[in-house]
Amino acid sequence: MPPQPPPRRGPRGANLGQLGTFNQAVVLHAIRTSPGVSRVEIGELTGLAGQTVTNICRRLLRDGLIVEGEPVAAGQGKPRTPLAIDAAARHAVGVHVDPALTTLVLLDLAGRTVSAETFPTPRAADAPATVREVGRRVVDFLHAAEVPRHRVLGVGVATPGPVDVARGIVDNPPHLPGWHQVPVREELELAVGLPVQLEKDVVAAATAEVWAGTFAAASSGALIYLGTGIGAGLVVDGEVLRGASNNAGELGQIVVDQGGEECRCGQRGCTRVVVSAEEMLRRAGTGAPPASLAELDVELRRLYDRADAGEEHALDVVRSSAVAVARAALLVTNLLDVERLVLGGPYWARMSPYFFAVAPAMFAAHAAAHDIHPVELLSTPVGEHLAAVGAASLVLDRAYSPRPGTLVIAPATR
Amino acid sequence: MPPQPPPRRGPRGANLGQLGTFNQAVVLHAIRTSPGVSRVEIGELTGLAGQTVTNICRRLLRDGLIVEGEPVAAGQGKPRTPLAIDAAARHAVGVHVDPALTTLVLLDLAGRTVSAETFPTPRAADAPATVREVGRRVVDFLHAAEVPRHRVLGVGVATPGPVDVARGIVDNPPHLPGWHQVPVREELELAVGLPVQLEKDVVAAATAEVWAGTFAAASSGALIYLGTGIGAGLVVDGEVLRGASNNAGELGQIVVDQGGEECRCGQRGCTRVVVSAEEMLRRAGTGAPPASLAELDVELRRLYDRADAGEEHALDVVRSSAVAVARAALLVTNLLDVERLVLGGPYWARMSPYFFAVAPAMFAAHAAAHDIHPVELLSTPVGEHLAAVGAASLVLDRAYSPRPGTLVIAPATR
């Protein structure tokens, strides 16, 4: 054979090293999502042998992650002992930093929100000082929640993208003016004294849906997030698609209304401009642009009040915005062959009835695979603090979700 | 605990059952993509223990899938024996059925095209008869190639979508008029006597790129396919994203030119109309619409000849089409945070210089994560028969590619 080029990077082999960790995560997942299951049922759910399930449950009981209930008679067989997560065993903090508001939540191991707090995003001298101020609020928040520090796994932070997840830096988001290369992870770790994980808001929000089981039965799902911007969280086989640098989900540059305003990308009527609160108010002709984000929020609520009351011009604006959202959602659906599409985010609740008035017919007509399978459209079951709950879910997800990819031998670090 | 809802579907555990099969696929992949590697180098590439590599190589040699070269002195250590795929050991047939042309290819195990043939798609009484006629051509093609039947693993077929992969049926593609619920797999299996695998054209084309190693170093990649329609193949961590029903990759409904023609979706200037050959010719004002697909092909070639010669109006048409393709590519890039974008398909070669004249600047200005990482733009290395090579790659990929997902225990069939 002639001389050959150097070997290329490729798939890694698998060995037994991670098998135990993986299967423990699988069993914990089964108990968390089906509270009250017995060991026998866990075996059926997971395909694991009875002895394996028994050993793993012993370990989970010893570590205090699960609890046993009273044995229940089960036909002629041995009584079955129901198992459940010990929700108070572990917690995670979620922080969502938005241009206008910052939200903190504390999740328990069952994924329930133990406490939550929302306040105007601090306006400090610069972005790092803002992050430190948020850190002080997190410390007070944890103190008030009275959860022992050793039961708090860490802090997840969600911000508008792009973010540099590997370095824990918020890069230069159009929706956070004045934020350039902000070392959010480092500042927060110093301020709070817990490990911090940074992700883009839509990636965090999609993780909330995965952790809450919203996409459990869907092999391909998407979340459309309506906040200061519009973005998508993509979920394939129960894992959030992060992309090459954890910045997947940008939807702002899709043309959805050809009569819309000009966008900085050179086109007219991108989602970025059409779905934005500013543009909706401009089209509604409510006078001078709002002076602050708080004022904008009030004006937008008034616009929806007028539309809800049937005022024609307000209805037009809100409806065309709903059509724009549906077009963006349809595009994501067709590109990823999505079977379950979830919508959420701070600006979703008021838009929801207008979206559901137009979207089903648009999906019936234009979803590419509609002959093969229906596309379910639903509002997020996670609620109003979606991105903050998502930020906390990042921490729980990293610690406890099973991932087949971890069964493969990690590359040597040289 | 109160009565509980029935257990939900969730992740399955892992056991040792599939470990051997998985690791064999990993070793075969290393040998195929790095011809001439030694056992020691395979260990370094895959992370597998020396004894495991030795055992697997013994099995691959015995099955005739690989061959050994002459041992080569390696410094002071033992001489190393280079290993390579026995390319002739296995083959796969790829069939690409396009409205105008049908292409057949025969790939060997190294992924090389052993023979290829293109002919006008037969016009039989109905679609099933057309498929049977294609089947007869496959039988003749295999006969002419003189490859022993036992060395042919099967036939892959790529057609426009939507397709019902589970049932092997082409559903109702806008680009194959008269094709409704056509049982392609069944008809071809009867005609050829080999197992048949059906996929959408862009999914097949993306599989060709994966098998050829185009996305080897990219965790998130996309292929933009320019054929009778425009579509995207999406690749994450070396696996093609198929979506809920294997119909991922629809790009036709993205607005890329607001002055464009009206589309059946109710918007103007969707990729579907702007990038189509018909629309390019209409804008070029070449007279009556072409009477046949062959004529359209000739007209389109003339349009490019005029543009290549610098004729202004032709240049305008071709350039605006290139901008439209770049916009669609940018959208896919931002949604999936793509780091390597590949372009191909029958209409790509002529457009390529116009695309590369406009796209890099557009990506520099509008790729959302451009501060974090560059986006590589390149022409497919697979060549003109991309979808047919992809169809054959489907067969090789299913038989030989390692997938961490297979390490998980399969659900019981009830």
PDB file of C-alpha atoms in Angstrom, chain A residues 1 4-16 19 22-23 26 29-30 32-37 41 43-49 67-70 82-84 162-164 169 171-172 181 200 211-214 216-220 232 234 236 241-251 253-259 264-270 272 327 330-332 334-339 366-369 371-373 402 404-405 407-410 414, chain B residues 1 4-16 19 22-23 26 29-30 32-37 41 43-49 67-70 82-84 162-164 169 171-172 181 200 211-214 216-220 232 234 236 241-251 253-259 264-270 272 327 330-332 334-339 366-369 371-373 402 404-405 407-410 414:
ATOM      1  CA  MET A   1       0.000   0.000   0.000  1.00  0.00           C
ATOM      2  CA  GLN A   4      -1.386   7.112   3.711  1.00  0.00           C
ATOM      3  CA  PRO A   5      -2.753  10.400   5.025  1.00  0.00           C
ATOM      4  CA  PRO A   6      -2.946  10.736   8.833  1.00  0.00           C
ATOM      5  CA  PRO A   7      -5.933   8.960  10.418  1.00  0.00           C
ATOM      6  CA  ARG A   8      -9.122  11.016  10.629  1.00  0.00           C
ATOM      7  CA  ARG A   9     -11.299  11.739  13.644  1.00  0.00           C
ATOM      8  CA  GLY A  10     -14.154   9.257  13.832  1.00  0.00           C
ATOM      9  CA  PRO A  11     -16.549   7.345  16.067  1.00  0.00           C
ATOM     10  CA  ARG A  12     -15.213   5.976  19.341  1.00  0.00           C
ATOM     11  CA  GLY A  13     -15.721   2.465  20.687  1.00  0.00           C
ATOM     12  CA  ALA A  14     -17.883   1.569  23.668  1.00  0.00           C
ATOM     13  CA  ASN A  15     -16.937  -0.240  26.850  1.00  0.00           C
ATOM     14  CA  LEU A  16     -18.514  -1.020  30.190  1.00  0.00           C
ATOM     15  CA  LEU A  19     -22.898   1.380  31.702  1.00  0.00           C
ATOM     16  CA  PHE A  22     -26.226   5.287  32.300  1.00  0.00           C
ATOM     17  CA  ASN A  23     -28.575   2.629  33.687  1.00  0.00           C
ATOM     18  CA  VAL A  26     -32.508   5.417  33.136  1.00  0.00           C
ATOM     19  CA  HIS A  29     -35.907   8.779  34.899  1.00  0.00           C
ATOM     20  CA  ALA A  30     -38.500   5.996  35.022  1.00  0.00           C
ATOM     21  CA  ARG A  32     -39.373  10.425  38.207  1.00  0.00           C
ATOM     22  CA  THR A  33     -41.759  10.317  35.254  1.00  0.00           C
ATOM     23  CA  SER A  34     -43.935   7.486  36.606  1.00  0.00           C
ATOM     24  CA  PRO A  35     -44.227   8.134  40.355  1.00  0.00           C
ATOM     25  CA  GLY A  36     -45.356   5.006  42.196  1.00  0.00           C
ATOM     26  CA  VAL A  37     -43.830   2.455  39.795  1.00  0.00           C
ATOM     27  CA  GLU A  41     -42.630  -2.168  36.238  1.00  0.00           C
ATOM     28  CA  GLY A  43     -37.867  -3.570  34.450  1.00  0.00           C
ATOM     29  CA  GLU A  44     -40.678  -3.561  31.889  1.00  0.00           C
ATOM     30  CA  LEU A  45     -40.251   0.134  31.133  1.00  0.00           C
ATOM     31  CA  THR A  46     -36.492   0.047  30.724  1.00  0.00           C
ATOM     32  CA  GLY A  47     -35.740  -3.471  29.508  1.00  0.00           C
ATOM     33  CA  LEU A  48     -33.278  -3.932  32.381  1.00  0.00           C
ATOM     34  CA  ALA A  49     -32.979  -7.260  34.232  1.00  0.00           C
ATOM     35  CA  VAL A  67     -38.246   6.819  48.683  1.00  0.00           C
ATOM     36  CA  GLU A  68     -40.350   3.661  49.079  1.00  0.00           C
ATOM     37  CA  GLY A  69     -44.098   3.724  49.719  1.00  0.00           C
ATOM     38  CA  GLU A  70     -46.252   1.082  51.461  1.00  0.00           C
ATOM     39  CA  PRO A  82     -44.131   1.806  44.907  1.00  0.00           C
ATOM     40  CA  LEU A  83     -41.117   4.044  44.407  1.00  0.00           C
ATOM     41  CA  ALA A  84     -40.969   7.796  44.014  1.00  0.00           C
ATOM     42  CA  PRO A 162     -25.402  34.129  20.846  1.00  0.00           C
ATOM     43  CA  VAL A 163     -23.581  32.691  23.828  1.00  0.00           C
ATOM     44  CA  ASP A 164     -20.171  31.043  24.055  1.00  0.00           C
ATOM     45  CA  ILE A 169     -19.595  34.073  27.983  1.00  0.00           C
ATOM     46  CA  ASP A 171     -21.224  37.166  23.255  1.00  0.00           C
ATOM     47  CA  ASN A 172     -23.075  40.113  21.788  1.00  0.00           C
ATOM     48  CA  GLN A 181     -18.219  39.286  25.787  1.00  0.00           C
ATOM     49  CA  LYS A 200     -29.119  30.425  25.250  1.00  0.00           C
ATOM     50  CA  TRP A 211     -37.374  17.551  31.684  1.00  0.00           C
ATOM     51  CA  ALA A 212     -41.172  18.073  32.058  1.00  0.00           C
ATOM     52  CA  GLY A 213     -41.841  15.255  29.578  1.00  0.00           C
ATOM     53  CA  THR A 214     -43.644  17.445  27.020  1.00  0.00           C
ATOM     54  CA  ALA A 216     -41.851  12.214  25.736  1.00  0.00           C
ATOM     55  CA  ALA A 217     -43.720  10.474  22.931  1.00  0.00           C
ATOM     56  CA  ALA A 218     -42.449  12.611  20.036  1.00  0.00           C
ATOM     57  CA  SER A 219     -39.264  11.660  18.201  1.00  0.00           C
ATOM     58  CA  SER A 220     -39.065  15.151  16.675  1.00  0.00           C
ATOM     59  CA  ALA A 232     -36.948  27.813  18.402  1.00  0.00           C
ATOM     60  CA  LEU A 234     -35.392  21.748  18.791  1.00  0.00           C
ATOM     61  CA  VAL A 236     -34.822  15.055  18.713  1.00  0.00           C
ATOM     62  CA  LEU A 241     -30.310  20.028  19.538  1.00  0.00           C
ATOM     63  CA  ARG A 242     -27.616  22.508  20.434  1.00  0.00           C
ATOM     64  CA  GLY A 243     -25.781  22.909  17.135  1.00  0.00           C
ATOM     65  CA  ALA A 244     -22.055  23.430  16.631  1.00  0.00           C
ATOM     66  CA  SER A 245     -21.734  26.062  19.373  1.00  0.00           C
ATOM     67  CA  ASN A 246     -24.972  25.716  21.395  1.00  0.00           C
ATOM     68  CA  ASN A 247     -26.575  28.532  19.417  1.00  0.00           C
ATOM     69  CA  ALA A 248     -29.183  26.571  17.458  1.00  0.00           C
ATOM     70  CA  GLY A 249     -32.708  27.966  17.191  1.00  0.00           C
ATOM     71  CA  GLU A 250     -32.325  31.355  15.482  1.00  0.00           C
ATOM     72  CA  LEU A 251     -35.600  32.169  13.764  1.00  0.00           C
ATOM     73  CA  GLN A 253     -34.465  36.172   9.913  1.00  0.00           C
ATOM     74  CA  ILE A 254     -37.377  34.374   8.282  1.00  0.00           C
ATOM     75  CA  VAL A 255     -39.589  36.475   6.035  1.00  0.00           C
ATOM     76  CA  VAL A 256     -43.160  36.054   7.217  1.00  0.00           C
ATOM     77  CA  ASP A 257     -44.845  39.284   6.138  1.00  0.00           C
ATOM     78  CA  GLN A 258     -43.794  40.804   2.852  1.00  0.00           C
ATOM     79  CA  GLY A 259     -45.507  44.090   3.650  1.00  0.00           C
ATOM     80  CA  ARG A 264     -31.246  44.933   9.229  1.00  0.00           C
ATOM     81  CA  CYS A 265     -30.755  41.787   7.106  1.00  0.00           C
ATOM     82  CA  GLY A 266     -31.946  43.696   4.025  1.00  0.00           C
ATOM     83  CA  GLN A 267     -35.280  41.928   3.675  1.00  0.00           C
ATOM     84  CA  ARG A 268     -38.721  43.162   4.728  1.00  0.00           C
ATOM     85  CA  GLY A 269     -41.011  41.556   7.279  1.00  0.00           C
ATOM     86  CA  CYS A 270     -38.690  39.108   8.992  1.00  0.00           C
ATOM     87  CA  ARG A 272     -37.610  39.553  14.029  1.00  0.00           C
ATOM     88  CA  ARG A 327     -45.504  30.627   9.262  1.00  0.00           C
ATOM     89  CA  LEU A 330     -44.595  25.746   9.884  1.00  0.00           C
ATOM     90  CA  LEU A 331     -41.135  26.300   8.480  1.00  0.00           C
ATOM     91  CA  VAL A 332     -39.504  24.663  11.508  1.00  0.00           C
ATOM     92  CA  ASN A 334     -41.262  21.132   7.641  1.00  0.00           C
ATOM     93  CA  LEU A 335     -37.511  21.420   7.985  1.00  0.00           C
ATOM     94  CA  LEU A 336     -37.343  19.011  10.937  1.00  0.00           C
ATOM     95  CA  ASP A 337     -40.465  16.932  10.240  1.00  0.00           C
ATOM     96  CA  VAL A 338     -41.809  17.846  13.685  1.00  0.00           C
ATOM     97  CA  GLU A 339     -44.733  15.908  15.160  1.00  0.00           C
ATOM     98  CA  HIS A 366     -48.978  23.288   4.258  1.00  0.00           C
ATOM     99  CA  ALA A 367     -47.343  20.802   6.633  1.00  0.00           C
ATOM    100  CA  ALA A 368     -45.284  18.725   4.201  1.00  0.00           C
ATOM    101  CA  ALA A 369     -45.857  15.352   5.878  1.00  0.00           C
ATOM    102  CA  ASP A 371     -50.585  12.746   4.923  1.00  0.00           C
ATOM    103  CA  ILE A 372     -48.151  10.679   6.992  1.00  0.00           C
ATOM    104  CA  HIS A 373     -48.757  12.049  10.486  1.00  0.00           C
ATOM    105  CA  PRO A 402     -29.496   9.298  30.492  1.00  0.00           C
ATOM    106  CA  PRO A 404     -26.672   6.932  24.943  1.00  0.00           C
ATOM    107  CA  GLY A 405     -23.760   9.045  23.697  1.00  0.00           C
ATOM    108  CA  LEU A 407     -21.721   4.945  26.556  1.00  0.00           C
ATOM    109  CA  VAL A 408     -18.970   5.708  24.071  1.00  0.00           C
ATOM    110  CA  ILE A 409     -15.360   6.007  25.273  1.00  0.00           C
ATOM    111  CA  ALA A 410     -14.385   9.659  25.677  1.00  0.00           C
ATOM    112  CA  ARG A 414      -3.643  15.354  24.770  1.00  0.00           C
TER     113      ARG A 414
ATOM    114  CA  MET B   1     -49.174   7.304  47.669  1.00  0.00           C
ATOM    115  CA  GLN B   4     -50.908   6.713  39.767  1.00  0.00           C
ATOM    116  CA  PRO B   5     -51.325   7.158  36.002  1.00  0.00           C
ATOM    117  CA  PRO B   6     -49.971   4.338  33.819  1.00  0.00           C
ATOM    118  CA  PRO B   7     -46.175   4.400  33.307  1.00  0.00           C
ATOM    119  CA  ARG B   8     -44.994   6.520  30.392  1.00  0.00           C
ATOM    120  CA  ARG B   9     -42.694   5.597  27.554  1.00  0.00           C
ATOM    121  CA  GLY B  10     -39.138   6.580  28.362  1.00  0.00           C
ATOM    122  CA  PRO B  11     -35.456   5.842  27.846  1.00  0.00           C
ATOM    123  CA  ARG B  12     -34.379   2.199  27.812  1.00  0.00           C
ATOM    124  CA  GLY B  13     -31.451   0.716  29.703  1.00  0.00           C
ATOM    125  CA  ALA B  14     -28.251  -0.544  28.124  1.00  0.00           C
ATOM    126  CA  ASN B  15     -26.658  -3.978  28.323  1.00  0.00           C
ATOM    127  CA  LEU B  16     -23.824  -5.836  26.685  1.00  0.00           C
ATOM    128  CA  LEU B  19     -21.522  -3.961  22.410  1.00  0.00           C
ATOM    129  CA  PHE B  22     -21.188  -1.660  17.796  1.00  0.00           C
ATOM    130  CA  ASN B  23     -17.432  -1.941  18.318  1.00  0.00           C
ATOM    131  CA  VAL B  26     -16.443   1.375  14.908  1.00  0.00           C
ATOM    132  CA  HIS B  29     -15.315   2.677  10.112  1.00  0.00           C
ATOM    133  CA  ALA B  30     -11.770   3.504  11.246  1.00  0.00           C
ATOM    134  CA  ARG B  32     -12.538   2.460   5.867  1.00  0.00           C
ATOM    135  CA  THR B  33     -11.872   6.136   6.507  1.00  0.00           C
ATOM    136  CA  SER B  34      -8.143   5.742   7.232  1.00  0.00           C
ATOM    137  CA  PRO B  35      -6.910   3.106   4.773  1.00  0.00           C
ATOM    138  CA  GLY B  36      -3.557   1.646   5.866  1.00  0.00           C
ATOM    139  CA  VAL B  37      -4.070   2.104   9.623  1.00  0.00           C
ATOM    140  CA  GLU B  41      -3.547   3.220  15.461  1.00  0.00           C
ATOM    141  CA  GLY B  43      -6.816   1.554  19.252  1.00  0.00           C
ATOM    142  CA  GLU B  44      -5.766   5.203  19.444  1.00  0.00           C
ATOM    143  CA  LEU B  45      -8.525   6.328  17.087  1.00  0.00           C
ATOM    144  CA  THR B  46     -11.341   4.439  18.794  1.00  0.00           C
ATOM    145  CA  GLY B  47     -10.261   4.213  22.426  1.00  0.00           C
ATOM    146  CA  LEU B  48     -10.685   0.430  22.306  1.00  0.00           C
ATOM    147  CA  ALA B  49      -8.265  -1.905  24.094  1.00  0.00           C
ATOM    148  CA  VAL B  67      -7.313  -7.181   3.951  1.00  0.00           C
ATOM    149  CA  GLU B  68      -3.810  -6.948   5.415  1.00  0.00           C
ATOM    150  CA  GLY B  69      -0.884  -5.269   3.636  1.00  0.00           C
ATOM    151  CA  GLU B  70       2.851  -5.934   4.040  1.00  0.00           C
ATOM    152  CA  PRO B  82      -1.546  -1.874   7.503  1.00  0.00           C
ATOM    153  CA  LEU B  83      -5.218  -2.753   7.143  1.00  0.00           C
ATOM    154  CA  ALA B  84      -7.685  -1.739   4.448  1.00  0.00           C
ATOM    155  CA  PRO B 162     -43.009  13.015   1.207  1.00  0.00           C
ATOM    156  CA  VAL B 163     -42.343   9.303   1.552  1.00  0.00           C
ATOM    157  CA  ASP B 164     -43.761   6.781   4.008  1.00  0.00           C
ATOM    158  CA  ILE B 169     -44.458   4.011  -0.089  1.00  0.00           C
ATOM    159  CA  ASP B 171     -46.862   9.332  -0.773  1.00  0.00           C
ATOM    160  CA  ASN B 172     -47.811  12.177  -3.075  1.00  0.00           C
ATOM    161  CA  GLN B 181     -49.324   6.053  -2.543  1.00  0.00           C
ATOM    162  CA  LYS B 200     -36.492  10.923   0.531  1.00  0.00           C
ATOM    163  CA  TRP B 211     -20.617   7.923   4.296  1.00  0.00           C
ATOM    164  CA  ALA B 212     -18.062   9.951   2.278  1.00  0.00           C
ATOM    165  CA  GLY B 213     -16.864  11.670   5.466  1.00  0.00           C
ATOM    166  CA  THR B 214     -17.795  15.203   4.347  1.00  0.00           C
ATOM    167  CA  ALA B 216     -16.518  14.038   9.745  1.00  0.00           C
ATOM    168  CA  ALA B 217     -15.206  16.942  11.808  1.00  0.00           C
ATOM    169  CA  ALA B 218     -18.465  18.929  12.033  1.00  0.00           C
ATOM    170  CA  SER B 219     -20.896  18.302  14.887  1.00  0.00           C
ATOM    171  CA  SER B 220     -23.643  20.139  12.991  1.00  0.00           C
ATOM    172  CA  ALA B 232     -31.889  20.294   3.003  1.00  0.00           C
ATOM    173  CA  LEU B 234     -29.338  17.781   8.150  1.00  0.00           C
ATOM    174  CA  VAL B 236     -25.869  16.059  13.648  1.00  0.00           C
ATOM    175  CA  LEU B 241     -31.712  13.869  11.040  1.00  0.00           C
ATOM    176  CA  ARG B 242     -34.774  12.129   9.672  1.00  0.00           C
ATOM    177  CA  GLY B 243     -37.594  13.739  11.682  1.00  0.00           C
ATOM    178  CA  ALA B 244     -40.759  12.079  12.906  1.00  0.00           C
ATOM    179  CA  SER B 245     -41.497  10.308   9.605  1.00  0.00           C
ATOM    180  CA  ASN B 246     -38.206  10.532   7.679  1.00  0.00           C
ATOM    181  CA  ASN B 247     -39.413  13.619   5.854  1.00  0.00           C
ATOM    182  CA  ALA B 248     -37.131  16.247   7.364  1.00  0.00           C
ATOM    183  CA  GLY B 249     -35.498  18.794   5.070  1.00  0.00           C
ATOM    184  CA  GLU B 250     -38.381  20.658   3.398  1.00  0.00           C
ATOM    185  CA  LEU B 251     -37.137  24.092   2.394  1.00  0.00           C
ATOM    186  CA  GLN B 253     -41.728  27.321   1.579  1.00  0.00           C
ATOM    187  CA  ILE B 254     -39.208  29.902   2.713  1.00  0.00           C
ATOM    188  CA  VAL B 255     -39.669  33.413   1.362  1.00  0.00           C
ATOM    189  CA  VAL B 256     -36.382  34.450  -0.230  1.00  0.00           C
ATOM    190  CA  ASP B 257     -37.441  37.005  -2.847  1.00  0.00           C
ATOM    191  CA  GLN B 258     -40.310  39.295  -2.012  1.00  0.00           C
ATOM    192  CA  GLY B 259     -40.696  40.393  -5.619  1.00  0.00           C
ATOM    193  CA  ARG B 264     -49.399  27.891  -3.727  1.00  0.00           C
ATOM    194  CA  CYS B 265     -48.726  28.582  -0.023  1.00  0.00           C
ATOM    195  CA  GLY B 266     -50.151  32.098  -0.423  1.00  0.00           C
ATOM    196  CA  GLN B 267     -46.828  33.937  -0.119  1.00  0.00           C
ATOM    197  CA  ARG B 268     -44.664  35.385  -2.900  1.00  0.00           C
ATOM    198  CA  GLY B 269     -41.143  34.372  -3.778  1.00  0.00           C
ATOM    199  CA  CYS B 270     -40.747  31.137  -1.838  1.00  0.00           C
ATOM    200  CA  ARG B 272     -39.895  26.659  -4.267  1.00  0.00           C
ATOM    201  CA  ARG B 327     -30.770  33.068   2.114  1.00  0.00           C
ATOM    202  CA  LEU B 330     -28.362  30.982   5.967  1.00  0.00           C
ATOM    203  CA  LEU B 331     -31.692  30.199   7.536  1.00  0.00           C
ATOM    204  CA  VAL B 332     -30.797  26.520   7.935  1.00  0.00           C
ATOM    205  CA  ASN B 334     -28.920  29.810  11.945  1.00  0.00           C
ATOM    206  CA  LEU B 335     -31.669  27.420  12.960  1.00  0.00           C
ATOM    207  CA  LEU B 336     -29.286  24.492  13.449  1.00  0.00           C
ATOM    208  CA  ASP B 337     -26.075  26.405  14.257  1.00  0.00           C
ATOM    209  CA  VAL B 338     -24.353  24.673  11.341  1.00  0.00           C
ATOM    210  CA  GLU B 339     -20.564  24.792  11.035  1.00  0.00           C
ATOM    211  CA  HIS B 366     -25.875  37.407   9.034  1.00  0.00           C
ATOM    212  CA  ALA B 367     -24.723  34.061  10.434  1.00  0.00           C
ATOM    213  CA  ALA B 368     -25.924  34.327  14.035  1.00  0.00           C
ATOM    214  CA  ALA B 369     -22.919  32.612  15.642  1.00  0.00           C
ATOM    215  CA  ASP B 371     -18.344  35.555  16.370  1.00  0.00           C
ATOM    216  CA  ILE B 372     -18.127  32.075  17.888  1.00  0.00           C
ATOM    217  CA  HIS B 373     -17.175  29.991  14.853  1.00  0.00           C
ATOM    218  CA  PRO B 402     -21.867   2.517  14.316  1.00  0.00           C
ATOM    219  CA  PRO B 404     -24.592   4.732  19.974  1.00  0.00           C
ATOM    220  CA  GLY B 405     -28.404   4.442  20.030  1.00  0.00           C
ATOM    221  CA  LEU B 407     -26.383   0.138  22.598  1.00  0.00           C
ATOM    222  CA  VAL B 408     -29.745   0.647  24.273  1.00  0.00           C
ATOM    223  CA  ILE B 409     -32.057  -2.343  24.817  1.00  0.00           C
ATOM    224  CA  ALA B 410     -34.729  -2.449  22.096  1.00  0.00           C
ATOM    225  CA  ARG B 414     -46.099  -6.777  22.033  1.00  0.00           C
TER     226      ARG B 414
END
